[in-house]
Amino acid sequence: MTPLNMPEWQSLVRHYSDLKYLSMREQFVLDSDRAEHFSLKSGDLFLDYSKNRVTKETMEKLLSLAKAVELPNWIERMFTGQEINNTEGRAVLHIALRNRSNTPIMVDGKDVMLDVNRVLAQMKDFSDKVHSGEWLGFSGKKIVDIVNIGIGGSDLGPAMICDALEPYGIEGINVHFVSNVDGTDLSTTLEKLNPETTLFVVASKTFTTQETLTNAQSARTWFLKAGQQHDVAKHFVAVSTNAKAVSEFGIDTNNMFEIWDWVGGRYSLWSAIGLPIALYVGFDNFARLLDGGHEMDNHFRTQPLEQNMPVIMGLLGVWYINFFGTQTHAIVPYDHSLSRFPSHMQQLDMESNGKVTNRQGQRLSYKTGPVIWGTPGTNGQHAYFQLIHQGTQLIPVDFVLPVNSHYPEYDHQSILLANGLAQSEALMKGKTAEEVRAELVSEGFEGKELEALLPHKVFPGNRPSNTLIFPKLTPELLGQLVALYEHKVFVQGTVWNINSFDQWGVELGKQLAKAILPDLQSNDEISVHDSSTTHLIKMIRALRN
Ligand code: G6Q
């Protein structure tokens, strides 16, 4: 079933051709309450989507499309544990991990909340023991440094959250994330640490990921220079679905925190993959994060589509990608502690919706997930914003703005916020030739000099953005924000009729490296590759010292 043939899609095609030159600037003049008409709230999170190239009619048509693809039904299917990840035959239940109302969610006749609550209790118990000093290193010293070893979904989410919640960090506890198999990552992390006071969390859903197992083995070798084999249990814990592999690696399964195949890596920070978060900010703050995620889940499940934040953001994305032909989407948090937020969103969105095959296995003839990118403001303004303002591509932007800082002593927040608001205003308004002319005249330019400069200072404007505002980046708020984007991705995947919850492209990378490794590790005859790869393998062999 392709959405392209739906009357609702065709109606949007016609609407687009009528509306593609719609001027947002004019719309703001015509409707002085435009900001109120195109904004909504969920908990402490406020979304202003008025600076988008839409009218009331556009939104109605997009919402009709959402109904035509049975979005409410798909939302319900996710929340009730149905196997919506059809290529892996799995339910998709990150919502269960933060189901604070604790209502039963049945999978294969079993309430998954029993398992979720058991592991949450285990995480609380363990993190409390580490903080109180009941859990000590082998020489009797308190744990000071937590090193998470994992990659992709077993790294990016918890790393982003720990950065973002730095103001909530427990005194005396540091957290580090080692992901890259490049030995630089592990070496530069370990060189600062003392094995007597370091705890490794080896996080891998499958416990077969080459990078993670390699880093974990090297970390154990490093540890064993100071401790004995029987001390490993005090310093290595695991998070996984795979008890057998954990045990084979040499980690006591009593020190294993279980996760389940119904949670995808990129959606797993709410599970025991979030253990480094609980160790860093304390279990109570981890629970507050879950509360925030649950609040957004309730919003997503119960609010009507037109009042539903993930739905509105998802549909706006569809409008740009499939009708305006945009290829990328920038996420720019005006909060330095959200530095890693765009990277996490990049994985979340691109791994989920980077698909060219629909649920039924047919190749798609329309675009799906965009390239997601961004860095914190105001830094981005001094770099790539030039292209967003005056480049030839249309790039929708999400501005993420916390009103209050955790570091008010320097009184920078108004400057930070003024910059964010100014960018979205300028992108929408642009600057006309008349405005530039008046500005240049007032600056004393005239004649040929003025005419030569003028076109360069014109800004086309009409460039769309969303603005998300909230009082402060608390654990609850962060939970809401991440869950908002998770659901936005699901909304888009539903419209595109794709499975947002498998990741065959990532699996391919895992297989390919394993095939080339033996060729790099020996001088035997090289196995069959294309001539470029064979040539590069020969060069690496020759250059290796
Ligand atoms: C996430 C992906 C991927 C995965 C990593 C690590 O959704 O599937 O990024 O998280 O490849 O996998 P393991 O946790 O199994 O080591």
PDB file of N, CA, C and O in Angstrom, residues 196-231:
ATOM      1  N   GLU A 196      41.847   0.411  40.471  1.00  0.00           N
ATOM      2  CA  GLU A 196      41.254   0.093  41.790  1.00  0.00           C
ATOM      3  C   GLU A 196      39.903   0.778  41.997  1.00  0.00           C
ATOM      4  O   GLU A 196      39.086   0.319  42.785  1.00  0.00           O
ATOM      5  N   THR A 197      39.677   1.887  41.281  1.00  0.00           N
ATOM      6  CA  THR A 197      38.456   2.667  41.514  1.00  0.00           C
ATOM      7  C   THR A 197      37.615   2.822  40.243  1.00  0.00           C
ATOM      8  O   THR A 197      36.800   3.727  40.142  1.00  0.00           O
ATOM      9  N   THR A 198      37.862   1.917  39.272  1.00  0.00           N
ATOM     10  CA  THR A 198      37.150   2.023  37.995  1.00  0.00           C
ATOM     11  C   THR A 198      36.182   0.851  37.821  1.00  0.00           C
ATOM     12  O   THR A 198      36.541  -0.301  38.077  1.00  0.00           O
ATOM     13  N   LEU A 199      34.975   1.169  37.384  1.00  0.00           N
ATOM     14  CA  LEU A 199      33.974   0.142  37.110  1.00  0.00           C
ATOM     15  C   LEU A 199      33.626   0.185  35.623  1.00  0.00           C
ATOM     16  O   LEU A 199      33.299   1.250  35.094  1.00  0.00           O
ATOM     17  N   PHE A 200      33.715  -0.972  34.954  1.00  0.00           N
ATOM     18  CA  PHE A 200      33.368  -1.040  33.531  1.00  0.00           C
ATOM     19  C   PHE A 200      31.952  -1.588  33.371  1.00  0.00           C
ATOM     20  O   PHE A 200      31.619  -2.620  33.963  1.00  0.00           O
ATOM     21  N   VAL A 201      31.157  -0.894  32.571  1.00  0.00           N
ATOM     22  CA  VAL A 201      29.839  -1.406  32.188  1.00  0.00           C
ATOM     23  C   VAL A 201      29.967  -1.807  30.724  1.00  0.00           C
ATOM     24  O   VAL A 201      30.144  -0.952  29.852  1.00  0.00           O
ATOM     25  N   VAL A 202      29.944  -3.113  30.464  1.00  0.00           N
ATOM     26  CA  VAL A 202      30.047  -3.577  29.076  1.00  0.00           C
ATOM     27  C   VAL A 202      28.622  -3.722  28.548  1.00  0.00           C
ATOM     28  O   VAL A 202      27.862  -4.586  28.987  1.00  0.00           O
ATOM     29  N   ALA A 203      28.261  -2.809  27.628  1.00  0.00           N
ATOM     30  CA  ALA A 203      26.863  -2.710  27.191  1.00  0.00           C
ATOM     31  C   ALA A 203      26.742  -3.168  25.749  1.00  0.00           C
ATOM     32  O   ALA A 203      27.256  -2.522  24.834  1.00  0.00           O
ATOM     33  N   SER A 204      26.080  -4.289  25.559  1.00  0.00           N
ATOM     34  CA  SER A 204      25.859  -4.772  24.191  1.00  0.00           C
ATOM     35  C   SER A 204      24.620  -5.660  24.187  1.00  0.00           C
ATOM     36  O   SER A 204      24.611  -6.692  24.855  1.00  0.00           O
ATOM     37  N   LYS A 205      23.635  -5.241  23.436  1.00  0.00           N
ATOM     38  CA  LYS A 205      22.397  -6.015  23.378  1.00  0.00           C
ATOM     39  C   LYS A 205      22.699  -7.452  22.937  1.00  0.00           C
ATOM     40  O   LYS A 205      22.257  -8.409  23.543  1.00  0.00           O
ATOM     41  N   THR A 206      23.493  -7.589  21.885  1.00  0.00           N
ATOM     42  CA  THR A 206      23.781  -8.923  21.352  1.00  0.00           C
ATOM     43  C   THR A 206      24.983  -9.585  22.017  1.00  0.00           C
ATOM     44  O   THR A 206      25.125 -10.799  21.992  1.00  0.00           O
ATOM     45  N   PHE A 207      25.863  -8.788  22.555  1.00  0.00           N
ATOM     46  CA  PHE A 207      27.154  -9.229  23.094  1.00  0.00           C
ATOM     47  C   PHE A 207      27.978  -9.966  22.032  1.00  0.00           C
ATOM     48  O   PHE A 207      28.746 -10.885  22.321  1.00  0.00           O
ATOM     49  N   THR A 208      27.816  -9.520  20.794  1.00  0.00           N
ATOM     50  CA  THR A 208      28.634 -10.086  19.715  1.00  0.00           C
ATOM     51  C   THR A 208      29.321  -8.959  18.939  1.00  0.00           C
ATOM     52  O   THR A 208      30.019  -9.225  17.970  1.00  0.00           O
ATOM     53  N   THR A 209      29.102  -7.723  19.321  1.00  0.00           N
ATOM     54  CA  THR A 209      29.610  -6.600  18.523  1.00  0.00           C
ATOM     55  C   THR A 209      31.128  -6.498  18.667  1.00  0.00           C
ATOM     56  O   THR A 209      31.648  -6.360  19.780  1.00  0.00           O
ATOM     57  N   GLN A 210      31.776  -6.574  17.516  1.00  0.00           N
ATOM     58  CA  GLN A 210      33.239  -6.682  17.496  1.00  0.00           C
ATOM     59  C   GLN A 210      33.934  -5.542  18.258  1.00  0.00           C
ATOM     60  O   GLN A 210      34.839  -5.774  19.060  1.00  0.00           O
ATOM     61  N   GLU A 211      33.493  -4.318  18.016  1.00  0.00           N
ATOM     62  CA  GLU A 211      34.154  -3.167  18.643  1.00  0.00           C
ATOM     63  C   GLU A 211      34.046  -3.246  20.167  1.00  0.00           C
ATOM     64  O   GLU A 211      35.016  -3.033  20.894  1.00  0.00           O
ATOM     65  N   THR A 212      32.844  -3.569  20.635  1.00  0.00           N
ATOM     66  CA  THR A 212      32.601  -3.579  22.077  1.00  0.00           C
ATOM     67  C   THR A 212      33.380  -4.707  22.739  1.00  0.00           C
ATOM     68  O   THR A 212      34.019  -4.504  23.794  1.00  0.00           O
ATOM     69  N   LEU A 213      33.349  -5.888  22.129  1.00  0.00           N
ATOM     70  CA  LEU A 213      34.057  -7.014  22.754  1.00  0.00           C
ATOM     71  C   LEU A 213      35.569  -6.785  22.729  1.00  0.00           C
ATOM     72  O   LEU A 213      36.281  -7.104  23.698  1.00  0.00           O
ATOM     73  N   THR A 214      36.068  -6.180  21.658  1.00  0.00           N
ATOM     74  CA  THR A 214      37.502  -5.891  21.577  1.00  0.00           C
ATOM     75  C   THR A 214      37.892  -4.886  22.662  1.00  0.00           C
ATOM     76  O   THR A 214      38.882  -5.080  23.393  1.00  0.00           O
ATOM     77  N   ASN A 215      37.116  -3.825  22.784  1.00  0.00           N
ATOM     78  CA  ASN A 215      37.412  -2.828  23.822  1.00  0.00           C
ATOM     79  C   ASN A 215      37.302  -3.438  25.223  1.00  0.00           C
ATOM     80  O   ASN A 215      38.112  -3.142  26.108  1.00  0.00           O
ATOM     81  N   ALA A 216      36.295  -4.297  25.409  1.00  0.00           N
ATOM     82  CA  ALA A 216      36.105  -4.892  26.739  1.00  0.00           C
ATOM     83  C   ALA A 216      37.270  -5.830  27.075  1.00  0.00           C
ATOM     84  O   ALA A 216      37.762  -5.842  28.220  1.00  0.00           O
ATOM     85  N   GLN A 217      37.734  -6.594  26.082  1.00  0.00           N
ATOM     86  CA  GLN A 217      38.876  -7.492  26.336  1.00  0.00           C
ATOM     87  C   GLN A 217      40.117  -6.681  26.701  1.00  0.00           C
ATOM     88  O   GLN A 217      40.846  -7.006  27.640  1.00  0.00           O
ATOM     89  N   SER A 218      40.344  -5.607  25.970  1.00  0.00           N
ATOM     90  CA  SER A 218      41.525  -4.771  26.251  1.00  0.00           C
ATOM     91  C   SER A 218      41.400  -4.101  27.618  1.00  0.00           C
ATOM     92  O   SER A 218      42.392  -3.953  28.336  1.00  0.00           O
ATOM     93  N   ALA A 219      40.181  -3.703  27.961  1.00  0.00           N
ATOM     94  CA  ALA A 219      39.977  -3.079  29.280  1.00  0.00           C
ATOM     95  C   ALA A 219      40.282  -4.100  30.384  1.00  0.00           C
ATOM     96  O   ALA A 219      40.882  -3.771  31.412  1.00  0.00           O
ATOM     97  N   ARG A 220      39.888  -5.362  30.152  1.00  0.00           N
ATOM     98  CA  ARG A 220      40.165  -6.397  31.153  1.00  0.00           C
ATOM     99  C   ARG A 220      41.675  -6.641  31.264  1.00  0.00           C
ATOM    100  O   ARG A 220      42.201  -6.786  32.370  1.00  0.00           O
ATOM    101  N   THR A 221      42.367  -6.645  30.129  1.00  0.00           N
ATOM    102  CA  THR A 221      43.831  -6.807  30.161  1.00  0.00           C
ATOM    103  C   THR A 221      44.464  -5.677  30.980  1.00  0.00           C
ATOM    104  O   THR A 221      45.347  -5.905  31.815  1.00  0.00           O
ATOM    105  N   TRP A 222      43.990  -4.468  30.742  1.00  0.00           N
ATOM    106  CA  TRP A 222      44.488  -3.297  31.485  1.00  0.00           C
ATOM    107  C   TRP A 222      44.219  -3.483  32.984  1.00  0.00           C
ATOM    108  O   TRP A 222      45.096  -3.274  33.818  1.00  0.00           O
ATOM    109  N   PHE A 223      42.999  -3.936  33.289  1.00  0.00           N
ATOM    110  CA  PHE A 223      42.630  -4.111  34.700  1.00  0.00           C
ATOM    111  C   PHE A 223      43.506  -5.175  35.370  1.00  0.00           C
ATOM    112  O   PHE A 223      43.942  -5.022  36.522  1.00  0.00           O
ATOM    113  N   LEU A 224      43.762  -6.260  34.625  1.00  0.00           N
ATOM    114  CA  LEU A 224      44.494  -7.386  35.233  1.00  0.00           C
ATOM    115  C   LEU A 224      45.975  -7.072  35.482  1.00  0.00           C
ATOM    116  O   LEU A 224      46.669  -7.852  36.119  1.00  0.00           O
ATOM    117  N   LYS A 225      46.422  -5.925  35.022  1.00  0.00           N
ATOM    118  CA  LYS A 225      47.789  -5.511  35.393  1.00  0.00           C
ATOM    119  C   LYS A 225      47.823  -5.095  36.857  1.00  0.00           C
ATOM    120  O   LYS A 225      48.871  -5.065  37.491  1.00  0.00           O
ATOM    121  N   ALA A 226      46.649  -4.753  37.387  1.00  0.00           N
ATOM    122  CA  ALA A 226      46.589  -4.331  38.798  1.00  0.00           C
ATOM    123  C   ALA A 226      45.857  -5.367  39.657  1.00  0.00           C
ATOM    124  O   ALA A 226      46.292  -5.713  40.746  1.00  0.00           O
ATOM    125  N   GLY A 227      44.725  -5.851  39.135  1.00  0.00           N
ATOM    126  CA  GLY A 227      43.908  -6.785  39.922  1.00  0.00           C
ATOM    127  C   GLY A 227      44.125  -8.226  39.500  1.00  0.00           C
ATOM    128  O   GLY A 227      44.818  -8.505  38.527  1.00  0.00           O
ATOM    129  N   GLN A 228      43.520  -9.132  40.241  1.00  0.00           N
ATOM    130  CA  GLN A 228      43.581 -10.570  39.945  1.00  0.00           C
ATOM    131  C   GLN A 228      42.320 -10.980  39.178  1.00  0.00           C
ATOM    132  O   GLN A 228      41.322 -10.252  39.184  1.00  0.00           O
ATOM    133  N   GLN A 229      42.358 -12.160  38.600  1.00  0.00           N
ATOM    134  CA  GLN A 229      41.205 -12.678  37.865  1.00  0.00           C
ATOM    135  C   GLN A 229      39.923 -12.625  38.726  1.00  0.00           C
ATOM    136  O   GLN A 229      38.871 -12.214  38.260  1.00  0.00           O
ATOM    137  N   HIS A 230      40.057 -13.053  40.021  1.00  0.00           N
ATOM    138  CA  HIS A 230      38.836 -13.092  40.845  1.00  0.00           C
ATOM    139  C   HIS A 230      38.339 -11.683  41.223  1.00  0.00           C
ATOM    140  O   HIS A 230      37.263 -11.529  41.782  1.00  0.00           O
ATOM    141  N   ASP A 231      39.118 -10.658  40.918  1.00  0.00           N
ATOM    142  CA  ASP A 231      38.669  -9.283  41.183  1.00  0.00           C
ATOM    143  C   ASP A 231      37.803  -8.721  40.055  1.00  0.00           C
ATOM    144  O   ASP A 231      37.147  -7.681  40.231  1.00  0.00           O
TER     145      ASP A 231
END
